[in-house]
Each structure stands twice: as structure tokens, then as C-alpha cells.
PDB file of C-alpha atoms in Angstrom:
ATOM      1  CA  MET G   1      -8.848  10.332  49.144  1.00 43.00           C
ATOM      2  CA  ARG G   2     -12.668  10.736  48.835  1.00 48.00           C
ATOM      3  CA  LYS G   3     -13.210   8.139  51.667  1.00 46.00           C
ATOM      4  CA  ILE G   4     -10.966  10.057  53.780  1.00 42.00           C
ATOM      5  CA  LEU G   5     -13.115  13.244  52.981  1.00 49.00           C
ATOM      6  CA  PHE G   6     -16.361  11.476  53.490  1.00 52.00           C
ATOM      7  CA  ALA G   7     -15.334   9.608  56.927  1.00 50.00           C
ATOM      8  CA  PRO G   8     -15.751  12.552  59.225  1.00 53.00           C
ATOM      9  CA  LEU G   9     -18.972  13.885  57.749  1.00 57.00           C
ATOM     10  CA  ALA G  10     -20.247  10.401  57.730  1.00 57.00           C
ATOM     11  CA  ALA G  11     -19.241  10.179  61.553  1.00 57.00           C
ATOM     12  CA  VAL G  12     -21.785  12.979  62.308  1.00 58.00           C
ATOM     13  CA  LEU G  13     -24.477  10.935  61.058  1.00 59.00           C
ATOM     14  CA  VAL G  14     -23.402   7.373  62.363  1.00 56.00           C
ATOM     15  CA  LEU G  15     -22.881   9.113  65.866  1.00 56.00           C
ATOM     16  CA  ALA G  16     -26.320  10.640  65.953  1.00 54.00           C
ATOM     17  CA  CYS G  17     -27.768   7.184  65.004  1.00 57.00           C
ATOM     18  CA  SER G  18     -25.910   5.636  67.697  1.00 52.00           C
ATOM     19  CA  ALA G  19     -27.203   7.975  70.267  1.00 46.00           C
ATOM     20  CA  ILE G  20     -30.761   6.613  69.504  1.00 48.00           C
ATOM     21  CA  VAL G  21     -30.226   3.053  69.490  1.00 46.00           C
ATOM     22  CA  ALA G  22     -27.672   0.534  69.982  1.00 47.00           C
ATOM     23  CA  GLY G  23     -26.959  -1.154  66.727  1.00 56.00           C
ATOM     24  CA  CYS G  24     -26.303   1.112  63.865  1.00 81.00           C
ATOM     25  CA  ALA G  25     -24.424  -1.255  61.980  1.00 87.00           C
ATOM     26  CA  GLY G  26     -26.713  -1.241  58.754  1.00 90.00           C
ATOM     27  CA  THR G  27     -26.505   2.734  58.675  1.00 89.00           C
ATOM     28  CA  LYS G  28     -22.762   2.678  59.022  1.00 89.00           C
ATOM     29  CA  ALA G  29     -22.369  -0.012  56.481  1.00 91.00           C
ATOM     30  CA  ALA G  30     -24.466   2.128  53.735  1.00 92.00           C
ATOM     31  CA  TYR G  31     -22.114   5.027  54.425  1.00 90.00           C
ATOM     32  CA  GLN G  32     -18.857   3.026  54.271  1.00 90.00           C
ATOM     33  CA  GLU G  33     -20.056   1.210  51.020  1.00 92.00           C
ATOM     34  CA  ALA G  34     -20.441   4.760  49.084  1.00 92.00           C
ATOM     35  CA  GLN G  35     -17.383   4.846  46.944  1.00 91.00           C
ATOM     36  CA  SER G  36     -17.941   8.168  45.111  1.00 91.00           C
ATOM     37  CA  LEU G  37     -19.620  11.645  45.776  1.00 92.00           C
ATOM     38  CA  ASP G  38     -22.773  10.827  43.865  1.00 93.00           C
ATOM     39  CA  GLU G  39     -23.203   7.486  45.729  1.00 94.00           C
ATOM     40  CA  TYR G  40     -22.745   9.193  49.110  1.00 93.00           C
ATOM     41  CA  ALA G  41     -25.563  11.769  47.966  1.00 95.00           C
ATOM     42  CA  TYR G  42     -27.691   8.619  47.234  1.00 96.00           C
ATOM     43  CA  VAL G  43     -26.915   6.971  50.716  1.00 95.00           C
ATOM     44  CA  ILE G  44     -28.212  10.341  52.522  1.00 94.00           C
ATOM     45  CA  THR G  45     -31.288  10.514  50.346  1.00 97.00           C
ATOM     46  CA  GLU G  46     -32.212   7.021  51.357  1.00 96.00           C
ATOM     47  CA  HIS G  47     -31.222   7.561  54.932  1.00 94.00           C
ATOM     48  CA  TYR G  48     -33.727  10.874  54.986  1.00 96.00           C
ATOM     49  CA  ALA G  49     -36.382   8.747  53.472  1.00 97.00           C
ATOM     50  CA  SER G  50     -36.285   6.307  56.185  1.00 95.00           C
ATOM     51  CA  LEU G  51     -36.337   8.954  58.865  1.00 94.00           C
ATOM     52  CA  VAL G  52     -39.053  10.955  57.043  1.00 97.00           C
ATOM     53  CA  ARG G  53     -41.138   7.661  57.371  1.00 96.00           C
ATOM     54  CA  GLU G  54     -40.374   7.248  61.114  1.00 94.00           C
ATOM     55  CA  ALA G  55     -41.172  10.793  61.741  1.00 95.00           C
ATOM     56  CA  ALA G  56     -44.517  10.445  60.020  1.00 96.00           C
ATOM     57  CA  ASP G  57     -45.313   7.304  61.746  1.00 95.00           C
ATOM     58  CA  LEU G  58     -44.521   8.913  65.087  1.00 94.00           C
ATOM     59  CA  LYS G  59     -46.828  11.964  64.167  1.00 96.00           C
ATOM     60  CA  GLU G  60     -49.674   9.411  63.737  1.00 94.00           C
ATOM     61  CA  LYS G  61     -49.348   7.859  67.251  1.00 92.00           C
ATOM     62  CA  PRO G  62     -51.624   9.670  69.449  1.00 90.00           C
ATOM     63  CA  THR G  63     -49.021   9.341  72.391  1.00 89.00           C
ATOM     64  CA  THR G  64     -46.547  11.488  70.374  1.00 92.00           C
ATOM     65  CA  PRO G  65     -46.392  15.206  72.019  1.00 93.00           C
ATOM     66  CA  ARG G  66     -47.336  18.038  69.701  1.00 95.00           C
ATOM     67  CA  THR G  67     -44.310  19.767  70.642  1.00 95.00           C
ATOM     68  CA  ALA G  68     -42.324  16.774  69.529  1.00 95.00           C
ATOM     69  CA  VAL G  69     -44.305  16.612  66.263  1.00 96.00           C
ATOM     70  CA  SER G  70     -43.626  20.344  65.491  1.00 97.00           C
ATOM     71  CA  ALA G  71     -39.958  19.919  66.250  1.00 97.00           C
ATOM     72  CA  MET G  72     -39.789  16.853  63.816  1.00 97.00           C
ATOM     73  CA  GLN G  73     -41.681  18.918  61.169  1.00 98.00           C
ATOM     74  CA  GLU G  74     -39.338  21.933  61.379  1.00 98.00           C
ATOM     75  CA  ALA G  75     -36.268  19.662  61.126  1.00 97.00           C
ATOM     76  CA  ASP G  76     -37.855  17.852  58.033  1.00 98.00           C
ATOM     77  CA  LYS G  77     -38.572  21.152  56.413  1.00 97.00           C
ATOM     78  CA  ALA G  78     -35.118  22.297  56.621  1.00 96.00           C
ATOM     79  CA  ALA G  79     -33.651  18.759  55.560  1.00 97.00           C
ATOM     80  CA  HIS G  80     -36.309  18.562  52.719  1.00 97.00           C
ATOM     81  CA  LEU G  81     -35.149  21.773  51.392  1.00 96.00           C
ATOM     82  CA  VAL G  82     -31.645  20.511  51.029  1.00 96.00           C
ATOM     83  CA  VAL G  83     -32.101  16.844  50.274  1.00 97.00           C
ATOM     84  CA  VAL G  84     -34.774  17.399  47.835  1.00 97.00           C
ATOM     85  CA  GLY G  85     -34.496  20.807  46.657  1.00 96.00           C
ATOM     86  CA  ASN G  86     -37.085  23.567  45.870  1.00 92.00           C
ATOM     87  CA  PRO G  87     -37.901  23.594  42.198  1.00 87.00           C
ATOM     88  CA  SER G  88     -40.494  26.233  42.739  1.00 90.00           C
ATOM     89  CA  GLY G  89     -38.480  28.517  44.977  1.00 88.00           C
ATOM     90  CA  SER G  90     -37.044  31.951  43.774  1.00 89.00           C
ATOM     91  CA  PRO G  91     -34.544  31.015  42.716  1.00 89.00           C
ATOM     92  CA  PRO G  92     -35.102  27.204  42.237  1.00 91.00           C
ATOM     93  CA  THR G  93     -32.586  25.250  44.253  1.00 93.00           C
ATOM     94  CA  PRO G  94     -31.490  21.804  43.031  1.00 95.00           C
ATOM     95  CA  GLY G  95     -31.547  18.676  45.552  1.00 96.00           C
ATOM     96  CA  LEU G  96     -29.117  16.024  45.939  1.00 97.00           C
ATOM     97  CA  ALA G  97     -30.539  13.910  42.930  1.00 96.00           C
ATOM     98  CA  GLU G  98     -30.339  16.464  40.538  1.00 96.00           C
ATOM     99  CA  LEU G  99     -26.684  17.765  41.701  1.00 96.00           C
ATOM    100  CA  ALA G 100     -25.774  14.141  41.585  1.00 96.00           C
ATOM    101  CA  ALA G 101     -27.010  13.753  37.912  1.00 95.00           C
ATOM    102  CA  THR G 102     -25.222  16.810  36.744  1.00 95.00           C
ATOM    103  CA  TYR G 103     -21.958  15.905  38.611  1.00 94.00           C
ATOM    104  CA  GLN G 104     -22.077  12.385  36.773  1.00 91.00           C
ATOM    105  CA  ARG G 105     -22.725  14.048  33.408  1.00 92.00           C
ATOM    106  CA  VAL G 106     -20.350  16.822  33.458  1.00 93.00           C
ATOM    107  CA  ARG G 107     -17.455  15.633  36.169  1.00 91.00           C
ATOM    108  CA  ASP G 108     -15.906  19.028  36.587  1.00 93.00           C
ATOM    109  CA  ALA G 109     -14.475  20.745  39.589  1.00 93.00           C
ATOM    110  CA  GLN G 110     -17.683  22.931  39.853  1.00 94.00           C
ATOM    111  CA  THR G 111     -20.386  20.364  39.849  1.00 94.00           C
ATOM    112  CA  GLU G 112     -18.139  18.457  42.375  1.00 94.00           C
ATOM    113  CA  ALA G 113     -18.053  21.484  44.701  1.00 93.00           C
ATOM    114  CA  GLU G 114     -21.747  22.156  44.414  1.00 94.00           C
ATOM    115  CA  LEU G 115     -22.510  18.438  44.863  1.00 94.00           C
ATOM    116  CA  GLN G 116     -19.897  18.475  48.037  1.00 93.00           C
ATOM    117  CA  GLU G 117     -21.594  21.618  49.456  1.00 92.00           C
ATOM    118  CA  ALA G 118     -25.075  20.161  49.160  1.00 94.00           C
ATOM    119  CA  VAL G 119     -23.895  16.811  50.703  1.00 92.00           C
ATOM    120  CA  ASN G 120     -22.156  18.684  53.774  1.00 91.00           C
ATOM    121  CA  ALA G 121     -25.614  20.719  54.331  1.00 92.00           C
ATOM    122  CA  ALA G 122     -27.768  17.491  54.059  1.00 93.00           C
ATOM    123  CA  ILE G 123     -25.777  15.660  56.841  1.00 91.00           C
ATOM    124  CA  LEU G 124     -26.189  18.488  59.167  1.00 91.00           C
ATOM    125  CA  ARG G 125     -29.783  18.889  58.502  1.00 93.00           C
ATOM    126  CA  VAL G 126     -30.282  15.062  58.600  1.00 92.00           C
ATOM    127  CA  ALA G 127     -28.547  15.058  61.936  1.00 91.00           C
ATOM    128  CA  ASP G 128     -31.146  17.521  63.349  1.00 92.00           C
ATOM    129  CA  LEU G 129     -34.028  15.243  62.053  1.00 93.00           C
ATOM    130  CA  VAL G 130     -32.398  12.260  63.861  1.00 91.00           C
ATOM    131  CA  ARG G 131     -32.200  14.239  67.136  1.00 91.00           C
ATOM    132  CA  ALA G 132     -35.856  15.437  66.628  1.00 93.00           C
ATOM    133  CA  ILE G 133     -37.128  12.044  66.191  1.00 92.00           C
ATOM    134  CA  LYS G 134     -35.115  10.749  69.270  1.00 88.00           C
ATOM    135  CA  ALA G 135     -36.548  13.506  71.505  1.00 90.00           C
ATOM    136  CA  ALA G 136     -40.203  12.503  69.855  1.00 91.00           C
ATOM    137  CA  ARG G 137     -39.516   8.776  70.892  1.00 86.00           C
ATOM    138  CA  GLY G 138     -38.446   9.622  74.103  1.00 77.00           C
ATOM    139  CA  GLY G 139     -41.279  12.019  74.873  1.00 53.00           C
ATOM    140  CA  SER G 140     -44.237   9.637  73.887  1.00 44.00           C
TER     141      SER G 140
ATOM    142  CA  MET N   1     -31.582 -15.274  67.006  1.00 64.00           C
ATOM    143  CA  ASN N   2     -30.321 -11.659  66.330  1.00 66.00           C
ATOM    144  CA  PRO N   3     -29.463 -10.344  69.676  1.00 66.00           C
ATOM    145  CA  LEU N   4     -31.647  -6.991  68.974  1.00 65.00           C
ATOM    146  CA  LEU N   5     -34.547  -9.204  68.064  1.00 71.00           C
ATOM    147  CA  LEU N   6     -34.122 -11.046  71.163  1.00 72.00           C
ATOM    148  CA  ALA N   7     -34.235  -7.949  73.183  1.00 69.00           C
ATOM    149  CA  LEU N   8     -37.401  -6.833  71.608  1.00 72.00           C
ATOM    150  CA  VAL N   9     -39.049 -10.066  72.282  1.00 77.00           C
ATOM    151  CA  THR N  10     -37.874 -10.049  75.806  1.00 77.00           C
ATOM    152  CA  ILE N  11     -38.907  -6.146  76.313  1.00 76.00           C
ATOM    153  CA  ARG N  12     -42.414  -6.920  74.756  1.00 79.00           C
ATOM    154  CA  GLY N  13     -42.808 -10.004  76.704  1.00 81.00           C
ATOM    155  CA  ALA N  14     -42.173  -8.454  80.100  1.00 78.00           C
ATOM    156  CA  ALA N  15     -44.261  -5.704  79.006  1.00 77.00           C
ATOM    157  CA  LEU N  16     -47.125  -8.041  78.481  1.00 81.00           C
ATOM    158  CA  ALA N  17     -46.706  -9.625  81.881  1.00 81.00           C
ATOM    159  CA  LEU N  18     -46.657  -6.476  83.602  1.00 79.00           C
ATOM    160  CA  THR N  19     -49.942  -5.457  81.919  1.00 81.00           C
ATOM    161  CA  VAL N  20     -51.606  -8.697  83.050  1.00 82.00           C
ATOM    162  CA  ALA N  21     -50.245  -8.243  86.699  1.00 82.00           C
ATOM    163  CA  GLY N  22     -51.982  -4.782  86.529  1.00 82.00           C
ATOM    164  CA  ASP N  23     -48.647  -2.553  86.483  1.00 77.00           C
ATOM    165  CA  THR N  24     -49.562  -0.537  83.545  1.00 73.00           C
ATOM    166  CA  LYS N  25     -47.191   2.345  84.306  1.00 68.00           C
ATOM    167  CA  THR N  26     -44.235   0.177  84.139  1.00 69.00           C
ATOM    168  CA  SER N  27     -45.712  -1.940  81.012  1.00 71.00           C
ATOM    169  CA  ASN N  28     -46.198   1.199  79.081  1.00 66.00           C
ATOM    170  CA  ALA N  29     -42.671   2.512  79.709  1.00 61.00           C
ATOM    171  CA  LEU N  30     -41.303  -0.945  78.446  1.00 69.00           C
ATOM    172  CA  TYR N  31     -43.612  -0.881  75.455  1.00 66.00           C
ATOM    173  CA  LEU N  32     -42.267   2.541  74.499  1.00 60.00           C
ATOM    174  CA  VAL N  33     -38.713   1.434  74.840  1.00 62.00           C
ATOM    175  CA  ALA N  34     -39.671  -1.544  72.578  1.00 68.00           C
ATOM    176  CA  ASP N  35     -41.244   0.859  69.989  1.00 65.00           C
ATOM    177  CA  ALA N  36     -38.131   3.072  70.111  1.00 61.00           C
ATOM    178  CA  ILE N  37     -35.636   0.142  69.258  1.00 68.00           C
ATOM    179  CA  GLU N  38     -37.949  -1.119  66.686  1.00 70.00           C
ATOM    180  CA  ALA N  39     -38.304   2.264  65.071  1.00 68.00           C
ATOM    181  CA  GLY N  40     -34.271   2.833  64.900  1.00 80.00           C
ATOM    182  CA  LYS N  41     -34.226  -0.981  63.776  1.00 84.00           C
ATOM    183  CA  ALA N  42     -36.252  -0.360  60.788  1.00 87.00           C
ATOM    184  CA  THR N  43     -34.012   2.642  59.709  1.00 89.00           C
ATOM    185  CA  ASP N  44     -31.058   0.500  60.381  1.00 89.00           C
ATOM    186  CA  ASP N  45     -32.569  -2.472  58.506  1.00 91.00           C
ATOM    187  CA  HIS N  46     -33.442  -0.092  55.450  1.00 93.00           C
ATOM    188  CA  MET N  47     -29.792   1.272  55.298  1.00 93.00           C
ATOM    189  CA  ARG N  48     -28.377  -2.277  55.198  1.00 93.00           C
ATOM    190  CA  ALA N  49     -30.577  -3.047  52.193  1.00 94.00           C
ATOM    191  CA  VAL N  50     -28.968   0.213  50.770  1.00 95.00           C
ATOM    192  CA  ALA N  51     -25.469  -0.968  51.622  1.00 95.00           C
ATOM    193  CA  ASP N  52     -26.407  -4.193  49.808  1.00 94.00           C
ATOM    194  CA  LYS N  53     -27.721  -2.274  46.729  1.00 94.00           C
ATOM    195  CA  LEU N  54     -24.695  -0.138  46.406  1.00 94.00           C
ATOM    196  CA  LYS N  55     -22.447  -3.309  46.139  1.00 94.00           C
ATOM    197  CA  GLU N  56     -23.920  -3.945  42.888  1.00 92.00           C
ATOM    198  CA  ARG N  57     -22.590  -0.713  41.601  1.00 88.00           C
ATOM    199  CA  ASP N  58     -25.855  -0.382  39.439  1.00 88.00           C
ATOM    200  CA  LEU N  59     -27.300   2.753  40.853  1.00 91.00           C
ATOM    201  CA  SER N  60     -29.683   4.341  38.122  1.00 92.00           C
ATOM    202  CA  GLN N  61     -32.263   7.110  37.641  1.00 93.00           C
ATOM    203  CA  VAL N  62     -35.139   4.589  38.588  1.00 95.00           C
ATOM    204  CA  ASP N  63     -33.401   4.164  42.185  1.00 96.00           C
ATOM    205  CA  TRP N  64     -33.392   7.795  42.623  1.00 96.00           C
ATOM    206  CA  ASP N  65     -37.143   8.541  41.393  1.00 96.00           C
ATOM    207  CA  ASP N  66     -37.985   5.728  43.693  1.00 97.00           C
ATOM    208  CA  VAL N  67     -36.561   7.195  46.848  1.00 97.00           C
ATOM    209  CA  LEU N  68     -37.880  10.632  45.832  1.00 97.00           C
ATOM    210  CA  GLN N  69     -41.298   9.131  45.542  1.00 97.00           C
ATOM    211  CA  ARG N  70     -41.047   7.670  49.098  1.00 97.00           C
ATOM    212  CA  ILE N  71     -39.908  10.821  50.478  1.00 98.00           C
ATOM    213  CA  GLU N  72     -42.483  13.175  49.002  1.00 97.00           C
ATOM    214  CA  ALA N  73     -45.079  10.584  50.306  1.00 98.00           C
ATOM    215  CA  ASP N  74     -44.006  10.457  53.913  1.00 97.00           C
ATOM    216  CA  HIS N  75     -43.390  14.077  53.900  1.00 98.00           C
ATOM    217  CA  ALA N  76     -46.736  14.844  52.983  1.00 97.00           C
ATOM    218  CA  ARG N  77     -47.994  12.458  55.639  1.00 97.00           C
ATOM    219  CA  LEU N  78     -45.718  14.292  58.315  1.00 97.00           C
ATOM    220  CA  HIS N  79     -47.092  17.689  57.551  1.00 97.00           C
ATOM    221  CA  SER N  80     -50.811  16.838  57.025  1.00 94.00           C
ATOM    222  CA  PRO N  81     -53.062  18.171  59.521  1.00 90.00           C
TER     223      PRO N  81
END
């Protein structure tokens, strides 16, 4: 049941990835390998980590247009908020790691729903970052 | 040889030949294509490693802490002046 729930959401990210480069087999494999909601949250977090690294590398290339860098920074801020959370915010918001840990500990409908909601939001924000990176590569 | 790797080697080789021949405009374009493929390949290779790690079914807090540390380091790099 959970795999059926994950599949359409994962498709958003794999499709965005495929738009950038032929050969998304590794990314697809990671999303397919996740068997639980907390594993899925971990995959998204690792995907985001790799993308932030790419974005930072692109920013350091002098040929990357400033507008493209700004777009990546904006997309990253939104994704960071959901994936990592904002512990110093008012109110503080948990990231995927904290929500996954709570879900693993408690395993009730509420913690599952909270993690699912955060995962859904993270997928969309990470997809935005994928597109911003693609635009930055194309413009440099 | 991995087809993607072969494509990268071919594209970079062609770019180098064009640079030597003086066609820097075309060679620069080819270098950009190779860079784009390589960057995407880096993420894909990383995600393949994540898939392999998940197969062990041994995710721990250490793994989460590790990925969060990497995120913070590169996030700071992206937003530094």
C-alpha cells in the first residue's frame, strides 16, 4: 500500500531528474528501494543534499549567471526549510529527520500524517531546486 | 565502458580537438554539455549509493547526522557572498 502511495510522488522527482540528464537510474533506484515512510524521507534528504552540493559548485563557477545563482538560492531556501526544518523559527518547525525519528518512536496515525505531509512538501521543493539547477547549467 | 562515461569522454575529446583547431565557441558549448552531464551523473551516482545503503536496512541516527552535516556545509557555501 505504501509503495503505491509513494510511487506517484517519486515520479515527480524522477521526471524532474530525467529532464536534466539521460540516465537517472541511480535516483530512480533509491526511491524504489525505500520501503517505509522514514526511509523515503531519508532518500529525499540525501537527494536534496546532493543537489545542494551541485548548486554550490555551480555558484562557484564564474560562468554561472548571477540570476541563475539567485534562483538556485531561492529554491534552496524553500527546500532547506522543509527538509532540514527551522529550529530557531517562531514556532520552530521540524525537518524530515526529526519527524522520521518521532514517527519511528511513536508509530501512530498523527506522526505518520505529519511525516507524510512534510515528505509531500519536500518533494515539490526539491523538484523546484532540480529545475533551478538545470536552468543554471543551461545558462552557464 | 559505461555508455554515459563513454559519451563524456567523447564529448570532452571533441571539445579539446575543437579548442586546438581554434573553434573556441563550439568547444566551450561542448564543455558545458559535458559539465552538465557530469554534474547530473554525480547526483545519480550518489543516489545509487543511497539505494545500496538502503538495501542493508540499517539506517541509523549516524546516517541522518551525516547527511544533515553535508547539507549544512553546502548550504552555507551556496549562500556565502
